[in-house]
Each structure stands twice: as C-alpha cells, then as structure tokens.
Amino acid sequence: MFRKSKTAAPAELFVVPRLVDVDADYARLAELRSKLLDEQAAKKAEKGSVEDEIVAAPAPVRRVSAAVAAVLGDDVDDGPVVLRNRLAEINARLRVIEDALAELDKRITDAKGRASRAVCAQVRDEYARRVAEICAALVEAEKANDAYMDLIDELEAEDVSWTSLTPMQPSMLGSRRYGETRVPAYLREAAAAGYWNEAVR
C-alpha cells in the first residue's frame, strides 16, 4: 500500500517589490507613458471618426474658392474645411506623441535598470535562500540516484532482466555511472554566485 505524502506547509508569502515602488523616477515615467498611450488611442479613434465624416460629406457644388464665395455672398459650407483642419491637428498631435513615446522608452530603459537593481538588492536574501534549497534538494536527489543505480548494478550483476520493473532513471540528473552527472556543475555555479557552500556537501 502506498503511503500518502504529507501535504507541505505553505511557504511564507514573499512579495517581489514593484519597479514603480522602488524608484520614483521610473514610476513617473511609467505613468506618463500610460497617459500618452491612452491619448494616442483616443486620438487615433477621433482621427478615424473625422476621416469617416470627410468621406461622407457631400462634395461642394461650386467653381470658386470658399474665400471668393464669401466675398460674392454665396452660401459657404465650411464643414469640410473645418474637418480637414481638425484632421491636420490630430495628425500633428499624433506625431508629437509618437516622438515623445520613442524618447520616453529610452528614458524608461535607463530608469528600469536602476529600479531593477534596487529590487534585486531587496530580494537577494530570499533568492539566495531558494537557490540553496534547490542545491540541498539536488544533493539528496543525487544520493538517491546513486543508491538507485547501485541497485541496478546489483540486478545486472546477477543477470536479472529487470525492465519489467519499469526503468526509472532520473535522466535530468545524469549519472555517475556514465560520468555525466549534472548536479556538481549546478552546485559549482551556485557556489560561484555565493548561494551555496560546497563544503556542506
């Protein structure tokens, strides 16, 4: 009969600080970018509406300019002119917004680097703790893998056809048997980064 595994206690909640909470300059730039994107979307929608109105407007039936028509006392429908002027204003504003966003993205990239370093400084201890947990678990997993491979060696030494048991080698760990265990390389990397004491092993 299989034993039910004990339910692990929930890990203490650790919240990674947001970039906007650790760097005021990044927060300001991010907020400005959000506002510009909102305005850009609104202007594009307005542009579409104005263009639709221009297309739907009836073509003027006259052979003189609006200025001449006004001098002559003719009725002047300046609606299309107003729409075209408004469209020009919208396009001009969209160009300004696009240029501003391009420059803003450069500044945000710089600010993000500073903010990210601040966040990393705050989470380093927790990060180190979790990497150390992985290392400790890998050490135990490697020991279990070695014991498993010892059993396989004994079975094969007795010429037992054991595959009916279903081979369960954890290939992701590699194996000392074939000189390709992967755990030591991970542990060395963790030790080089200051997250693991190889002497513990």
GROMACS .gro file of C-alpha atoms in nm:
model
  201
    1MET     CA    1   0.000   0.000   0.000
    2PHE     CA    2   0.126   0.343  -0.090
    3ARG     CA    3   0.162   0.596   0.187
    4LYS     CA    4   0.005   0.931   0.131
    5SER     CA    5   0.262   1.204   0.117
    6LYS     CA    6   0.224   1.472   0.377
    7THR     CA    7   0.094   1.799   0.248
    8ALA     CA    8   0.373   2.051   0.257
    9ALA     CA    9   0.315   2.356   0.470
   10PRO     CA   10   0.252   2.665   0.259
   11ALA     CA   11   0.564   2.870   0.208
   12GLU     CA   12   0.573   3.209   0.372
   13LEU     CA   13   0.443   3.462   0.125
   14PHE     CA   14   0.718   3.671  -0.028
   15VAL     CA   15   0.618   3.963  -0.243
   16VAL     CA   16   0.861   4.095  -0.502
   17PRO     CA   17   0.863   4.477  -0.489
   18ARG     CA   18   0.730   4.652  -0.796
   19LEU     CA   19   0.965   4.867  -1.001
   20VAL     CA   20   0.734   5.166  -0.956
   21ASP     CA   21   0.755   5.127  -0.577
   22VAL     CA   22   1.134   5.137  -0.552
   23ASP     CA   23   1.220   5.413  -0.798
   24ALA     CA   24   1.021   5.737  -0.812
   25ASP     CA   25   1.167   5.839  -1.148
   26TYR     CA   26   1.070   5.509  -1.307
   27ALA     CA   27   0.720   5.542  -1.160
   28ARG     CA   28   0.682   5.893  -1.303
   29LEU     CA   29   0.799   5.787  -1.648
   30ALA     CA   30   0.579   5.478  -1.648
   31GLU     CA   31   0.274   5.685  -1.552
   32LEU     CA   32   0.349   5.939  -1.825
   33ARG     CA   33   0.385   5.662  -2.082
   34SER     CA   34   0.050   5.518  -1.980
   35LYS     CA   35  -0.118   5.857  -2.021
   36LEU     CA   36   0.041   5.912  -2.362
   37LEU     CA   37  -0.070   5.570  -2.481
   38ASP     CA   38  -0.425   5.648  -2.368
   39GLU     CA   39  -0.417   5.981  -2.551
   40GLN     CA   40  -0.270   5.816  -2.860
   41ALA     CA   41  -0.552   5.561  -2.866
   42ALA     CA   42  -0.813   5.835  -2.823
   43LYS     CA   43  -0.660   6.049  -3.100
   44LYS     CA   44  -0.649   5.755  -3.339
   45ALA     CA   45  -1.015   5.684  -3.270
   46GLU     CA   46  -1.101   6.050  -3.324
   47LYS     CA   47  -0.897   6.052  -3.644
   48GLY     CA   48  -1.099   5.761  -3.777
   49SER     CA   49  -1.425   5.938  -3.699
   50VAL     CA   50  -1.314   6.261  -3.868
   51GLU     CA   51  -1.198   6.071  -4.176
   52ASP     CA   52  -1.536   5.899  -4.194
   53GLU     CA   53  -1.710   6.237  -4.174
   54ILE     CA   54  -1.492   6.376  -4.452
   55VAL     CA   55  -1.573   6.082  -4.677
   56ALA     CA   56  -1.943   6.109  -4.601
   57ALA     CA   57  -1.960   6.486  -4.654
   58PRO     CA   58  -2.118   6.585  -4.988
   59ALA     CA   59  -1.880   6.736  -5.242
   60PRO     CA   60  -1.921   7.116  -5.268
   61VAL     CA   61  -2.100   7.232  -5.583
   62ARG     CA   62  -1.907   7.544  -5.672
   63ARG     CA   63  -1.634   7.656  -5.904
   64VAL     CA   64  -1.485   7.924  -5.684
   65SER     CA   65  -1.292   7.905  -5.360
   66ALA     CA   66  -1.464   7.943  -5.028
   67ALA     CA   67  -1.298   8.285  -4.984
   68VAL     CA   68  -1.431   8.413  -5.320
   69ALA     CA   69  -1.773   8.266  -5.247
   70ALA     CA   70  -1.780   8.455  -4.919
   71VAL     CA   71  -1.698   8.783  -5.096
   72LEU     CA   72  -1.971   8.720  -5.351
   73GLY     CA   73  -2.220   8.649  -5.079
   74ASP     CA   74  -2.269   8.285  -5.175
   75ASP     CA   75  -2.359   8.031  -4.911
   76VAL     CA   76  -2.039   7.875  -4.783
   77ASP     CA   77  -2.032   7.531  -4.625
   78ASP     CA   78  -1.709   7.538  -4.430
   79GLY     CA   79  -1.778   7.199  -4.271
   80PRO     CA   80  -1.530   7.007  -4.487
   81VAL     CA   81  -1.264   7.271  -4.425
   82VAL     CA   82  -1.316   7.250  -4.051
   83LEU     CA   83  -1.291   6.871  -4.067
   84ARG     CA   84  -0.972   6.879  -4.270
   85ASN     CA   85  -0.820   7.132  -4.032
   86ARG     CA   86  -0.916   6.914  -3.738
   87LEU     CA   87  -0.764   6.611  -3.909
   88ALA     CA   88  -0.440   6.802  -3.962
   89GLU     CA   89  -0.434   6.897  -3.592
   90ILE     CA   90  -0.490   6.536  -3.489
   91ASN     CA   91  -0.215   6.410  -3.717
   92ALA     CA   92   0.025   6.671  -3.582
   93ARG     CA   93  -0.054   6.571  -3.225
   94LEU     CA   94  -0.010   6.201  -3.308
   95ARG     CA   95   0.335   6.274  -3.449
   96VAL     CA   96   0.430   6.458  -3.131
   97ILE     CA   97   0.302   6.171  -2.916
   98GLU     CA   98   0.491   5.915  -3.125
   99ASP     CA   99   0.817   6.110  -3.091
  100ALA     CA  100   0.758   6.158  -2.719
  101LEU     CA  101   0.696   5.785  -2.669
  102ALA     CA  102   1.017   5.698  -2.855
  103GLU     CA  103   1.220   5.927  -2.628
  104LEU     CA  104   1.027   5.812  -2.322
  105ASP     CA  105   1.104   5.447  -2.396
  106LYS     CA  106   1.477   5.528  -2.393
  107ARG     CA  107   1.447   5.701  -2.056
  108ILE     CA  108   1.236   5.418  -1.916
  109THR     CA  109   1.500   5.166  -2.021
  110ASP     CA  110   1.762   5.357  -1.823
  111ALA     CA  111   1.532   5.400  -1.524
  112LYS     CA  112   1.433   5.034  -1.538
  113GLY     CA  113   1.797   4.934  -1.497
  114ARG     CA  114   1.827   5.141  -1.179
  115ALA     CA  115   1.492   5.022  -1.045
  116SER     CA  116   1.573   4.659  -1.122
  117ARG     CA  117   1.899   4.683  -0.929
  118ALA     CA  118   1.707   4.820  -0.632
  119VAL     CA  119   1.457   4.534  -0.647
  120CYS     CA  120   1.734   4.276  -0.679
  121ALA     CA  121   1.904   4.419  -0.371
  122GLN     CA  122   1.581   4.373  -0.175
  123VAL     CA  123   1.514   4.017  -0.289
  124ARG     CA  124   1.872   3.886  -0.284
  125ASP     CA  125   1.841   3.712   0.054
  126GLU     CA  126   1.519   3.536  -0.045
  127TYR     CA  127   1.666   3.447  -0.384
  128ALA     CA  128   1.974   3.300  -0.216
  129ARG     CA  129   1.758   3.102   0.025
  130ARG     CA  130   1.559   2.943  -0.255
  131VAL     CA  131   1.867   2.859  -0.461
  132ALA     CA  132   2.019   2.698  -0.151
  133GLU     CA  133   1.702   2.491  -0.111
  134ILE     CA  134   1.739   2.370  -0.469
  135CYS     CA  135   2.103   2.282  -0.407
  136ALA     CA  136   2.020   2.088  -0.091
  137ALA     CA  137   1.741   1.903  -0.270
  138LEU     CA  138   1.973   1.819  -0.561
  139VAL     CA  139   2.234   1.680  -0.323
  140GLU     CA  140   1.973   1.449  -0.171
  141ALA     CA  141   1.837   1.361  -0.514
  142GLU     CA  142   2.186   1.271  -0.632
  143LYS     CA  143   2.236   1.046  -0.330
  144ALA     CA  144   1.905   0.875  -0.402
  145ASN     CA  145   2.002   0.841  -0.767
  146ASP     CA  146   2.336   0.685  -0.672
  147ALA     CA  147   2.156   0.435  -0.447
  148TYR     CA  148   1.912   0.357  -0.726
  149MET     CA  149   2.196   0.299  -0.974
  150ASP     CA  150   2.373   0.076  -0.720
  151LEU     CA  151   2.062  -0.141  -0.711
  152ILE     CA  152   2.051  -0.156  -1.091
  153ASP     CA  153   2.417  -0.257  -1.094
  154GLU     CA  154   2.343  -0.541  -0.850
  155LEU     CA  155   2.048  -0.661  -1.057
  156GLU     CA  156   2.256  -0.661  -1.372
  157ALA     CA  157   2.546  -0.829  -1.193
  158GLU     CA  158   2.305  -1.112  -1.120
  159ASP     CA  159   2.197  -1.112  -1.486
  160VAL     CA  160   1.841  -1.020  -1.384
  161SER     CA  161   1.610  -0.892  -1.658
  162TRP     CA  162   1.469  -0.613  -1.450
  163THR     CA  163   1.297  -0.391  -1.709
  164SER     CA  164   0.957  -0.529  -1.606
  165LEU     CA  165   1.000  -0.304  -1.301
  166THR     CA  166   0.994  -0.008  -1.543
  167PRO     CA  167   1.326   0.176  -1.569
  168MET     CA  168   1.304   0.499  -1.370
  169GLN     CA  169   1.644   0.660  -1.406
  170PRO     CA  170   1.606   1.037  -1.349
  171SER     CA  171   1.785   1.132  -1.670
  172MET     CA  172   1.769   1.502  -1.588
  173LEU     CA  173   2.025   1.440  -1.311
  174GLY     CA  174   2.267   1.249  -1.528
  175SER     CA  175   2.453   0.959  -1.370
  176ARG     CA  176   2.792   0.897  -1.213
  177ARG     CA  177   2.771   0.557  -1.376
  178TYR     CA  178   2.823   0.717  -1.715
  179GLY     CA  179   3.036   1.005  -1.595
  180GLU     CA  180   2.777   1.267  -1.683
  181THR     CA  181   2.615   1.369  -1.358
  182ARG     CA  182   2.485   1.724  -1.387
  183VAL     CA  183   2.439   1.811  -1.022
  184PRO     CA  184   2.801   1.911  -0.944
  185ALA     CA  185   2.803   2.164  -1.227
  186TYR     CA  186   2.491   2.332  -1.090
  187LEU     CA  187   2.633   2.333  -0.738
  188ARG     CA  188   2.960   2.486  -0.857
  189GLU     CA  189   2.772   2.760  -1.038
  190ALA     CA  190   2.562   2.829  -0.730
  191ALA     CA  191   2.876   2.838  -0.515
  192ALA     CA  192   3.047   3.078  -0.754
  193ALA     CA  193   2.746   3.308  -0.726
  194GLY     CA  194   2.765   3.291  -0.346
  195TYR     CA  195   2.445   3.091  -0.300
  196TRP     CA  196   2.590   2.757  -0.191
  197ASN     CA  197   2.868   2.635   0.032
  198GLU     CA  198   3.025   2.335  -0.139
  199ALA     CA  199   3.167   2.224   0.195
  200VAL     CA  200   2.810   2.139   0.301
  201ARG     CA  201   2.813   1.855   0.055
   0.00000   0.00000   0.00000
